[in-house]
Amino acid sequence: MQLARCHCWGQQGGITALQIPPVWLAATHAAVITSGPERPEPLMQFLPGRDGVGLVTGHRLPNRPGAIHQEPLNQRVLALLATGIPPQAAVDQVLAAHPQADAGLIAINALGQIGCGNSARVQQRGDTGAGLWHSTDEAQAGFAFLHNAIQPAPAVAECVQSMLRAVLDQTGHPARYQMLQLTDVIPVEPAAADAVYVDAQWRVERVASADPFMAQARQNITLLPLAMPVWQAGRCVGRMATELFAQVAHGRATPAAAGIANLALVKLQPR
């Protein structure tokens, strides 16, 4: 049976703001992606589909170009579905070929089979969640979801209490979190492993990124992702506990105009 796909989208208000036609309630398969507002147009690039084949959604940046002829990862999964490869195998194949891509993928084919997964890069973030379920009755119902929290990863109260107590506690209570800041234009260098380097005042000096897309980025992007190691004076002192976004272009990162947007938390390693 040839299934026809339909799309609707919006930049503000999330899923509740979508104008879904009543006839869509009879659909047997559906997919959705929700994210921050003002994503680059056309929004359909984040959730491609093909009549009689299936739909591919995800989280983070499932439209990120891959190594295979710069084909977007979600489009590559859709192409594999069209050859008859089951969704889970298609998702696994694409993510295995792009372990450092900042993406998670979910696919459903015309038979209602579902597959999902995160890249190795996303899986190491520490704030991800996922679910996959299939019924065992004749209804053949099922769902899959992926998400990440973005921020704050740790509880705000825990961070504030830790930093305040480190300053005020005369017994030498060690801080568990530290604030870093991006104050100047800094270099962003390709590397085999992620790292952010800070000076004695916790100002970012440079960033090393294993994400292959970072070298060609020309946009506001996650400069310091969750769990990125933080180096100071030749020693790894902790990992990013919240994220920091910046405008990246030509191998340089520029701080945001608003000062608070240039601050992020580091979870310190025990000394």
PDB file of C-alpha atoms in Angstrom:
ATOM      1  CA  MET A   1       0.000   0.000   0.000  1.00  0.00           C
ATOM      2  CA  GLN A   2       1.355   3.412  -0.966  1.00  0.00           C
ATOM      3  CA  LEU A   3       1.164   5.770   1.984  1.00  0.00           C
ATOM      4  CA  ALA A   4       1.153   9.524   1.263  1.00  0.00           C
ATOM      5  CA  ARG A   5       3.034  11.803   3.653  1.00  0.00           C
ATOM      6  CA  CYS A   6       1.872  15.198   4.931  1.00  0.00           C
ATOM      7  CA  HIS A   7       3.815  17.840   6.877  1.00  0.00           C
ATOM      8  CA  CYS A   8       3.007  20.858   9.015  1.00  0.00           C
ATOM      9  CA  TRP A   9       5.427  23.076  10.908  1.00  0.00           C
ATOM     10  CA  GLY A  10       5.961  26.268  12.906  1.00  0.00           C
ATOM     11  CA  GLN A  11       8.798  28.246  14.486  1.00  0.00           C
ATOM     12  CA  GLN A  12       7.141  29.248  17.759  1.00  0.00           C
ATOM     13  CA  GLY A  13       4.973  27.553  20.377  1.00  0.00           C
ATOM     14  CA  GLY A  14       5.976  23.922  20.033  1.00  0.00           C
ATOM     15  CA  ILE A  15       3.694  21.053  19.088  1.00  0.00           C
ATOM     16  CA  THR A  16       0.611  22.675  20.643  1.00  0.00           C
ATOM     17  CA  ALA A  17       0.881  25.545  18.151  1.00  0.00           C
ATOM     18  CA  LEU A  18       0.672  23.278  15.094  1.00  0.00           C
ATOM     19  CA  GLN A  19      -2.484  23.492  12.990  1.00  0.00           C
ATOM     20  CA  ILE A  20      -3.145  19.774  12.452  1.00  0.00           C
ATOM     21  CA  PRO A  21      -6.047  19.008  10.065  1.00  0.00           C
ATOM     22  CA  PRO A  22      -8.723  16.740  11.645  1.00  0.00           C
ATOM     23  CA  VAL A  23      -8.341  14.201   8.828  1.00  0.00           C
ATOM     24  CA  TRP A  24      -4.798  13.499  10.070  1.00  0.00           C
ATOM     25  CA  LEU A  25      -6.283  11.784  13.135  1.00  0.00           C
ATOM     26  CA  ALA A  26      -6.883   8.748  10.919  1.00  0.00           C
ATOM     27  CA  ALA A  27      -3.155   8.422  10.130  1.00  0.00           C
ATOM     28  CA  THR A  28      -1.515   5.154  11.190  1.00  0.00           C
ATOM     29  CA  HIS A  29       2.037   6.552  11.379  1.00  0.00           C
ATOM     30  CA  ALA A  30       3.331   9.917  12.573  1.00  0.00           C
ATOM     31  CA  ALA A  31       6.633  11.574  13.499  1.00  0.00           C
ATOM     32  CA  VAL A  32       7.489  14.869  15.145  1.00  0.00           C
ATOM     33  CA  ILE A  33      10.551  16.922  16.067  1.00  0.00           C
ATOM     34  CA  THR A  34      10.463  19.839  18.489  1.00  0.00           C
ATOM     35  CA  SER A  35      13.358  22.160  19.244  1.00  0.00           C
ATOM     36  CA  GLY A  36      14.353  25.736  19.895  1.00  0.00           C
ATOM     37  CA  PRO A  37      12.687  28.470  17.800  1.00  0.00           C
ATOM     38  CA  GLU A  38      14.129  30.059  14.667  1.00  0.00           C
ATOM     39  CA  ARG A  39      15.652  26.931  13.190  1.00  0.00           C
ATOM     40  CA  PRO A  40      16.992  27.427   9.644  1.00  0.00           C
ATOM     41  CA  GLU A  41      14.409  27.104   6.893  1.00  0.00           C
ATOM     42  CA  PRO A  42      13.075  24.999   5.295  1.00  0.00           C
ATOM     43  CA  LEU A  43      11.998  23.179   8.427  1.00  0.00           C
ATOM     44  CA  MET A  44      11.138  20.047   6.455  1.00  0.00           C
ATOM     45  CA  GLN A  45      14.886  19.311   6.325  1.00  0.00           C
ATOM     46  CA  PHE A  46      14.612  18.169   9.963  1.00  0.00           C
ATOM     47  CA  LEU A  47      11.916  15.559   9.236  1.00  0.00           C
ATOM     48  CA  PRO A  48      12.105  14.161   5.703  1.00  0.00           C
ATOM     49  CA  GLY A  49       9.712  11.536   4.378  1.00  0.00           C
ATOM     50  CA  ARG A  50       8.873   9.611   1.239  1.00  0.00           C
ATOM     51  CA  ASP A  51       5.510   8.252   0.096  1.00  0.00           C
ATOM     52  CA  GLY A  52       5.245   4.520   0.673  1.00  0.00           C
ATOM     53  CA  VAL A  53       8.671   4.441   2.387  1.00  0.00           C
ATOM     54  CA  GLY A  54       8.605   6.183   5.761  1.00  0.00           C
ATOM     55  CA  LEU A  55       9.586   9.146   7.925  1.00  0.00           C
ATOM     56  CA  VAL A  56      12.836  10.064   9.693  1.00  0.00           C
ATOM     57  CA  THR A  57      13.063  12.399  12.670  1.00  0.00           C
ATOM     58  CA  GLY A  58      15.473  12.724  15.601  1.00  0.00           C
ATOM     59  CA  HIS A  59      17.043  15.299  17.888  1.00  0.00           C
ATOM     60  CA  ARG A  60      20.067  17.565  18.104  1.00  0.00           C
ATOM     61  CA  LEU A  61      20.983  17.988  14.385  1.00  0.00           C
ATOM     62  CA  PRO A  62      19.629  15.022  12.407  1.00  0.00           C
ATOM     63  CA  ASN A  63      19.995  17.086   9.205  1.00  0.00           C
ATOM     64  CA  ARG A  64      23.771  17.364   9.680  1.00  0.00           C
ATOM     65  CA  PRO A  65      25.632  16.472   6.445  1.00  0.00           C
ATOM     66  CA  GLY A  66      27.428  13.158   6.634  1.00  0.00           C
ATOM     67  CA  ALA A  67      30.585  11.801   5.079  1.00  0.00           C
ATOM     68  CA  ILE A  68      28.755  10.099   2.195  1.00  0.00           C
ATOM     69  CA  HIS A  69      28.617  12.780  -0.510  1.00  0.00           C
ATOM     70  CA  GLN A  70      27.615  15.318   2.169  1.00  0.00           C
ATOM     71  CA  GLU A  71      24.169  13.691   2.273  1.00  0.00           C
ATOM     72  CA  PRO A  72      22.226  14.681   5.427  1.00  0.00           C
ATOM     73  CA  LEU A  73      22.100  11.862   7.966  1.00  0.00           C
ATOM     74  CA  ASN A  74      18.298  11.718   8.083  1.00  0.00           C
ATOM     75  CA  GLN A  75      18.109  11.638   4.285  1.00  0.00           C
ATOM     76  CA  ARG A  76      20.620   8.786   4.251  1.00  0.00           C
ATOM     77  CA  VAL A  77      18.437   6.764   6.619  1.00  0.00           C
ATOM     78  CA  LEU A  78      15.417   7.452   4.400  1.00  0.00           C
ATOM     79  CA  ALA A  79      17.356   6.259   1.350  1.00  0.00           C
ATOM     80  CA  LEU A  80      18.226   3.020   3.161  1.00  0.00           C
ATOM     81  CA  LEU A  81      14.571   2.489   4.087  1.00  0.00           C
ATOM     82  CA  ALA A  82      13.697   2.812   0.403  1.00  0.00           C
ATOM     83  CA  THR A  83      15.960  -0.169  -0.338  1.00  0.00           C
ATOM     84  CA  GLY A  84      14.038  -2.332   2.141  1.00  0.00           C
ATOM     85  CA  ILE A  85      16.480  -2.137   5.050  1.00  0.00           C
ATOM     86  CA  PRO A  86      14.562  -2.193   8.394  1.00  0.00           C
ATOM     87  CA  PRO A  87      14.544   1.094  10.366  1.00  0.00           C
ATOM     88  CA  GLN A  88      16.754  -0.060  13.242  1.00  0.00           C
ATOM     89  CA  ALA A  89      19.385  -1.426  10.870  1.00  0.00           C
ATOM     90  CA  ALA A  90      19.276   1.778   8.812  1.00  0.00           C
ATOM     91  CA  VAL A  91      19.696   4.004  11.884  1.00  0.00           C
ATOM     92  CA  ASP A  92      22.485   1.821  13.261  1.00  0.00           C
ATOM     93  CA  GLN A  93      24.340   1.824   9.949  1.00  0.00           C
ATOM     94  CA  VAL A  94      24.290   5.611   9.567  1.00  0.00           C
ATOM     95  CA  LEU A  95      25.248   6.340  13.177  1.00  0.00           C
ATOM     96  CA  ALA A  96      28.056   3.762  13.114  1.00  0.00           C
ATOM     97  CA  ALA A  97      29.502   5.556  10.089  1.00  0.00           C
ATOM     98  CA  HIS A  98      29.279   8.960  11.833  1.00  0.00           C
ATOM     99  CA  PRO A  99      30.116   8.440  15.542  1.00  0.00           C
ATOM    100  CA  GLN A 100      31.055  12.114  16.097  1.00  0.00           C
ATOM    101  CA  ALA A 101      27.912  13.561  14.495  1.00  0.00           C
ATOM    102  CA  ASP A 102      25.820  15.673  16.878  1.00  0.00           C
ATOM    103  CA  ALA A 103      22.624  13.754  16.137  1.00  0.00           C
ATOM    104  CA  GLY A 104      20.110  11.167  17.250  1.00  0.00           C
ATOM    105  CA  LEU A 105      17.829   9.525  14.686  1.00  0.00           C
ATOM    106  CA  ILE A 106      14.384   7.880  14.691  1.00  0.00           C
ATOM    107  CA  ALA A 107      12.925   6.144  11.646  1.00  0.00           C
ATOM    108  CA  ILE A 108       9.571   4.529  10.889  1.00  0.00           C
ATOM    109  CA  ASN A 109       8.799   2.679   7.663  1.00  0.00           C
ATOM    110  CA  ALA A 110       5.515   2.062   5.861  1.00  0.00           C
ATOM    111  CA  LEU A 111       5.069  -1.226   7.763  1.00  0.00           C
ATOM    112  CA  GLY A 112       5.146   0.620  11.103  1.00  0.00           C
ATOM    113  CA  GLN A 113       8.556  -0.759  12.121  1.00  0.00           C
ATOM    114  CA  ILE A 114      10.584   1.693  14.218  1.00  0.00           C
ATOM    115  CA  GLY A 115      14.296   2.189  14.861  1.00  0.00           C
ATOM    116  CA  CYS A 116      16.147   4.775  16.916  1.00  0.00           C
ATOM    117  CA  GLY A 117      19.541   5.627  18.374  1.00  0.00           C
ATOM    118  CA  ASN A 118      22.084   8.304  19.280  1.00  0.00           C
ATOM    119  CA  SER A 119      25.553   8.810  17.883  1.00  0.00           C
ATOM    120  CA  ALA A 120      28.450   8.040  20.202  1.00  0.00           C
ATOM    121  CA  ARG A 121      28.977  11.797  20.565  1.00  0.00           C
ATOM    122  CA  VAL A 122      25.419  12.438  21.764  1.00  0.00           C
ATOM    123  CA  GLN A 123      25.384   9.360  23.992  1.00  0.00           C
ATOM    124  CA  GLN A 124      28.335  10.682  26.026  1.00  0.00           C
ATOM    125  CA  ARG A 125      26.488  13.916  26.905  1.00  0.00           C
ATOM    126  CA  GLY A 126      24.955  12.540  30.104  1.00  0.00           C
ATOM    127  CA  ASP A 127      21.593  14.333  29.715  1.00  0.00           C
ATOM    128  CA  THR A 128      19.945  12.085  27.150  1.00  0.00           C
ATOM    129  CA  GLY A 129      16.773  10.048  27.474  1.00  0.00           C
ATOM    130  CA  ALA A 130      15.137   7.503  25.206  1.00  0.00           C
ATOM    131  CA  GLY A 131      12.214   5.104  24.955  1.00  0.00           C
ATOM    132  CA  LEU A 132      11.200   2.362  22.538  1.00  0.00           C
ATOM    133  CA  TRP A 133       8.092   0.176  22.865  1.00  0.00           C
ATOM    134  CA  HIS A 134       6.063  -2.219  20.715  1.00  0.00           C
ATOM    135  CA  SER A 135       2.772  -3.850  21.663  1.00  0.00           C
ATOM    136  CA  THR A 136       2.422  -7.625  21.397  1.00  0.00           C
ATOM    137  CA  ASP A 137      -1.255  -7.653  20.380  1.00  0.00           C
ATOM    138  CA  GLU A 138      -2.906  -7.326  16.987  1.00  0.00           C
ATOM    139  CA  ALA A 139      -3.030  -3.538  17.274  1.00  0.00           C
ATOM    140  CA  GLN A 140       0.718  -3.424  16.552  1.00  0.00           C
ATOM    141  CA  ALA A 141       1.091  -0.078  18.304  1.00  0.00           C
ATOM    142  CA  GLY A 142       4.474   1.369  19.162  1.00  0.00           C
ATOM    143  CA  PHE A 143       6.547   4.474  19.738  1.00  0.00           C
ATOM    144  CA  ALA A 144      10.112   5.690  20.070  1.00  0.00           C
ATOM    145  CA  PHE A 145      11.510   8.945  21.431  1.00  0.00           C
ATOM    146  CA  LEU A 146      14.865  10.611  22.043  1.00  0.00           C
ATOM    147  CA  HIS A 147      15.609  13.778  23.956  1.00  0.00           C
ATOM    148  CA  ASN A 148      18.290  15.754  25.717  1.00  0.00           C
ATOM    149  CA  ALA A 149      17.874  18.345  28.430  1.00  0.00           C
ATOM    150  CA  ILE A 150      20.347  20.944  27.034  1.00  0.00           C
ATOM    151  CA  GLN A 151      20.423  22.884  30.305  1.00  0.00           C
ATOM    152  CA  PRO A 152      20.562  22.968  33.198  1.00  0.00           C
ATOM    153  CA  ALA A 153      22.050  19.484  33.451  1.00  0.00           C
ATOM    154  CA  PRO A 154      22.676  19.546  37.223  1.00  0.00           C
ATOM    155  CA  ALA A 155      20.182  21.117  39.626  1.00  0.00           C
ATOM    156  CA  VAL A 156      20.596  24.887  39.784  1.00  0.00           C
ATOM    157  CA  ALA A 157      20.292  24.847  43.575  1.00  0.00           C
ATOM    158  CA  GLU A 158      23.084  22.276  43.842  1.00  0.00           C
ATOM    159  CA  CYS A 159      25.419  24.401  41.715  1.00  0.00           C
ATOM    160  CA  VAL A 160      24.717  27.659  43.528  1.00  0.00           C
ATOM    161  CA  GLN A 161      25.020  26.030  46.962  1.00  0.00           C
ATOM    162  CA  SER A 162      28.308  24.415  46.023  1.00  0.00           C
ATOM    163  CA  MET A 163      29.896  27.625  44.758  1.00  0.00           C
ATOM    164  CA  LEU A 164      28.620  29.769  47.628  1.00  0.00           C
ATOM    165  CA  ARG A 165      29.736  27.293  50.259  1.00  0.00           C
ATOM    166  CA  ALA A 166      33.210  27.104  48.702  1.00  0.00           C
ATOM    167  CA  VAL A 167      33.532  30.863  49.200  1.00  0.00           C
ATOM    168  CA  LEU A 168      31.889  31.206  52.616  1.00  0.00           C
ATOM    169  CA  ASP A 169      32.679  27.947  54.424  1.00  0.00           C
ATOM    170  CA  GLN A 170      35.755  28.534  56.565  1.00  0.00           C
ATOM    171  CA  THR A 171      36.378  24.824  56.972  1.00  0.00           C
ATOM    172  CA  GLY A 172      37.679  24.597  53.416  1.00  0.00           C
ATOM    173  CA  HIS A 173      34.635  22.920  51.851  1.00  0.00           C
ATOM    174  CA  PRO A 174      35.694  22.280  48.225  1.00  0.00           C
ATOM    175  CA  ALA A 175      33.662  23.653  45.351  1.00  0.00           C
ATOM    176  CA  ARG A 176      32.077  21.128  43.023  1.00  0.00           C
ATOM    177  CA  TYR A 177      31.237  23.628  40.284  1.00  0.00           C
ATOM    178  CA  GLN A 178      32.984  26.580  38.685  1.00  0.00           C
ATOM    179  CA  MET A 179      31.763  29.226  36.248  1.00  0.00           C
ATOM    180  CA  LEU A 180      33.715  29.801  33.048  1.00  0.00           C
ATOM    181  CA  GLN A 181      33.210  32.623  30.564  1.00  0.00           C
ATOM    182  CA  LEU A 182      33.820  33.436  26.933  1.00  0.00           C
ATOM    183  CA  THR A 183      35.082  37.014  26.811  1.00  0.00           C
ATOM    184  CA  ASP A 184      37.063  37.238  23.572  1.00  0.00           C
ATOM    185  CA  VAL A 185      37.145  35.848  20.049  1.00  0.00           C
ATOM    186  CA  ILE A 186      38.991  32.544  20.366  1.00  0.00           C
ATOM    187  CA  PRO A 187      40.275  29.845  17.971  1.00  0.00           C
ATOM    188  CA  VAL A 188      38.288  26.649  17.370  1.00  0.00           C
ATOM    189  CA  GLU A 189      40.620  23.887  16.221  1.00  0.00           C
ATOM    190  CA  PRO A 190      39.921  20.420  14.759  1.00  0.00           C
ATOM    191  CA  ALA A 191      41.226  17.650  17.005  1.00  0.00           C
ATOM    192  CA  ALA A 192      40.955  13.947  17.741  1.00  0.00           C
ATOM    193  CA  ALA A 193      39.228  14.667  21.064  1.00  0.00           C
ATOM    194  CA  ASP A 194      37.109  17.469  22.529  1.00  0.00           C
ATOM    195  CA  ALA A 195      38.658  19.931  24.980  1.00  0.00           C
ATOM    196  CA  VAL A 196      38.220  23.511  26.142  1.00  0.00           C
ATOM    197  CA  TYR A 197      41.231  25.374  27.552  1.00  0.00           C
ATOM    198  CA  VAL A 198      40.808  28.116  30.165  1.00  0.00           C
ATOM    199  CA  ASP A 199      43.193  30.509  31.903  1.00  0.00           C
ATOM    200  CA  ALA A 200      43.620  31.067  35.646  1.00  0.00           C
ATOM    201  CA  GLN A 201      40.559  33.362  35.683  1.00  0.00           C
ATOM    202  CA  TRP A 202      38.429  30.692  33.929  1.00  0.00           C
ATOM    203  CA  ARG A 203      38.261  32.604  30.667  1.00  0.00           C
ATOM    204  CA  VAL A 204      38.109  30.439  27.552  1.00  0.00           C
ATOM    205  CA  GLU A 205      41.339  30.614  25.557  1.00  0.00           C
ATOM    206  CA  ARG A 206      40.693  28.057  22.801  1.00  0.00           C
ATOM    207  CA  VAL A 207      38.518  25.078  21.915  1.00  0.00           C
ATOM    208  CA  ALA A 208      39.467  21.753  20.334  1.00  0.00           C
ATOM    209  CA  SER A 209      36.623  19.822  18.717  1.00  0.00           C
ATOM    210  CA  ALA A 210      36.347  16.298  17.318  1.00  0.00           C
ATOM    211  CA  ASP A 211      33.080  17.258  15.590  1.00  0.00           C
ATOM    212  CA  PRO A 212      34.021  17.324  11.871  1.00  0.00           C
ATOM    213  CA  PHE A 213      31.261  19.827  11.137  1.00  0.00           C
ATOM    214  CA  MET A 214      32.823  22.464  13.397  1.00  0.00           C
ATOM    215  CA  ALA A 215      35.542  23.299  10.860  1.00  0.00           C
ATOM    216  CA  GLN A 216      32.918  24.324   8.271  1.00  0.00           C
ATOM    217  CA  ALA A 217      30.373  25.876  10.654  1.00  0.00           C
ATOM    218  CA  ARG A 218      29.110  29.363   9.857  1.00  0.00           C
ATOM    219  CA  GLN A 219      26.398  29.775  12.475  1.00  0.00           C
ATOM    220  CA  ASN A 220      25.416  30.062  16.108  1.00  0.00           C
ATOM    221  CA  ILE A 221      26.226  26.594  17.426  1.00  0.00           C
ATOM    222  CA  THR A 222      27.013  24.601  20.568  1.00  0.00           C
ATOM    223  CA  LEU A 223      30.639  25.585  21.163  1.00  0.00           C
ATOM    224  CA  LEU A 224      31.048  23.844  24.536  1.00  0.00           C
ATOM    225  CA  PRO A 225      28.801  20.744  24.749  1.00  0.00           C
ATOM    226  CA  LEU A 226      27.954  18.839  27.901  1.00  0.00           C
ATOM    227  CA  ALA A 227      30.742  16.596  29.230  1.00  0.00           C
ATOM    228  CA  MET A 228      33.481  18.354  27.217  1.00  0.00           C
ATOM    229  CA  PRO A 229      36.745  18.091  29.228  1.00  0.00           C
ATOM    230  CA  VAL A 230      38.024  21.389  30.666  1.00  0.00           C
ATOM    231  CA  TRP A 231      41.785  21.913  30.827  1.00  0.00           C
ATOM    232  CA  GLN A 232      43.639  24.463  32.935  1.00  0.00           C
ATOM    233  CA  ALA A 233      47.422  24.781  33.373  1.00  0.00           C
ATOM    234  CA  GLY A 234      48.074  21.445  31.692  1.00  0.00           C
ATOM    235  CA  ARG A 235      45.557  19.459  33.766  1.00  0.00           C
ATOM    236  CA  CYS A 236      41.994  18.274  33.145  1.00  0.00           C
ATOM    237  CA  VAL A 237      40.086  20.020  35.945  1.00  0.00           C
ATOM    238  CA  GLY A 238      36.507  19.034  35.119  1.00  0.00           C
ATOM    239  CA  ARG A 239      33.789  18.679  32.505  1.00  0.00           C
ATOM    240  CA  MET A 240      31.120  20.986  31.143  1.00  0.00           C
ATOM    241  CA  ALA A 241      27.955  20.808  33.267  1.00  0.00           C
ATOM    242  CA  THR A 242      25.954  23.243  31.092  1.00  0.00           C
ATOM    243  CA  GLU A 243      26.445  24.231  27.471  1.00  0.00           C
ATOM    244  CA  LEU A 244      27.731  27.418  25.889  1.00  0.00           C
ATOM    245  CA  PHE A 245      26.640  28.632  22.455  1.00  0.00           C
ATOM    246  CA  ALA A 246      28.624  31.018  20.261  1.00  0.00           C
ATOM    247  CA  GLN A 247      28.841  32.292  16.705  1.00  0.00           C
ATOM    248  CA  VAL A 248      31.435  30.157  14.917  1.00  0.00           C
ATOM    249  CA  ALA A 249      32.918  31.049  11.534  1.00  0.00           C
ATOM    250  CA  HIS A 250      36.269  30.510   9.837  1.00  0.00           C
ATOM    251  CA  GLY A 251      37.683  28.638  12.799  1.00  0.00           C
ATOM    252  CA  ARG A 252      36.894  31.391  15.318  1.00  0.00           C
ATOM    253  CA  ALA A 253      34.213  31.683  18.005  1.00  0.00           C
ATOM    254  CA  THR A 254      32.711  35.064  18.866  1.00  0.00           C
ATOM    255  CA  PRO A 255      30.985  35.768  22.215  1.00  0.00           C
ATOM    256  CA  ALA A 256      27.287  36.602  22.211  1.00  0.00           C
ATOM    257  CA  ALA A 257      26.296  40.239  22.710  1.00  0.00           C
ATOM    258  CA  ALA A 258      24.530  39.438  25.997  1.00  0.00           C
ATOM    259  CA  GLY A 259      27.028  38.749  28.772  1.00  0.00           C
ATOM    260  CA  ILE A 260      24.997  36.043  30.538  1.00  0.00           C
ATOM    261  CA  ALA A 261      24.934  33.976  27.337  1.00  0.00           C
ATOM    262  CA  ASN A 262      28.722  33.698  27.578  1.00  0.00           C
ATOM    263  CA  LEU A 263      28.721  31.927  30.961  1.00  0.00           C
ATOM    264  CA  ALA A 264      28.590  28.199  31.636  1.00  0.00           C
ATOM    265  CA  LEU A 265      29.157  25.802  34.521  1.00  0.00           C
ATOM    266  CA  VAL A 266      31.954  23.261  34.931  1.00  0.00           C
ATOM    267  CA  LYS A 267      31.654  20.251  37.226  1.00  0.00           C
ATOM    268  CA  LEU A 268      35.055  19.981  38.865  1.00  0.00           C
ATOM    269  CA  GLN A 269      37.014  16.786  39.315  1.00  0.00           C
ATOM    270  CA  PRO A 270      37.977  15.908  42.883  1.00  0.00           C
ATOM    271  CA  ARG A 271      41.542  16.916  43.629  1.00  0.00           C
TER     272      ARG A 271
END
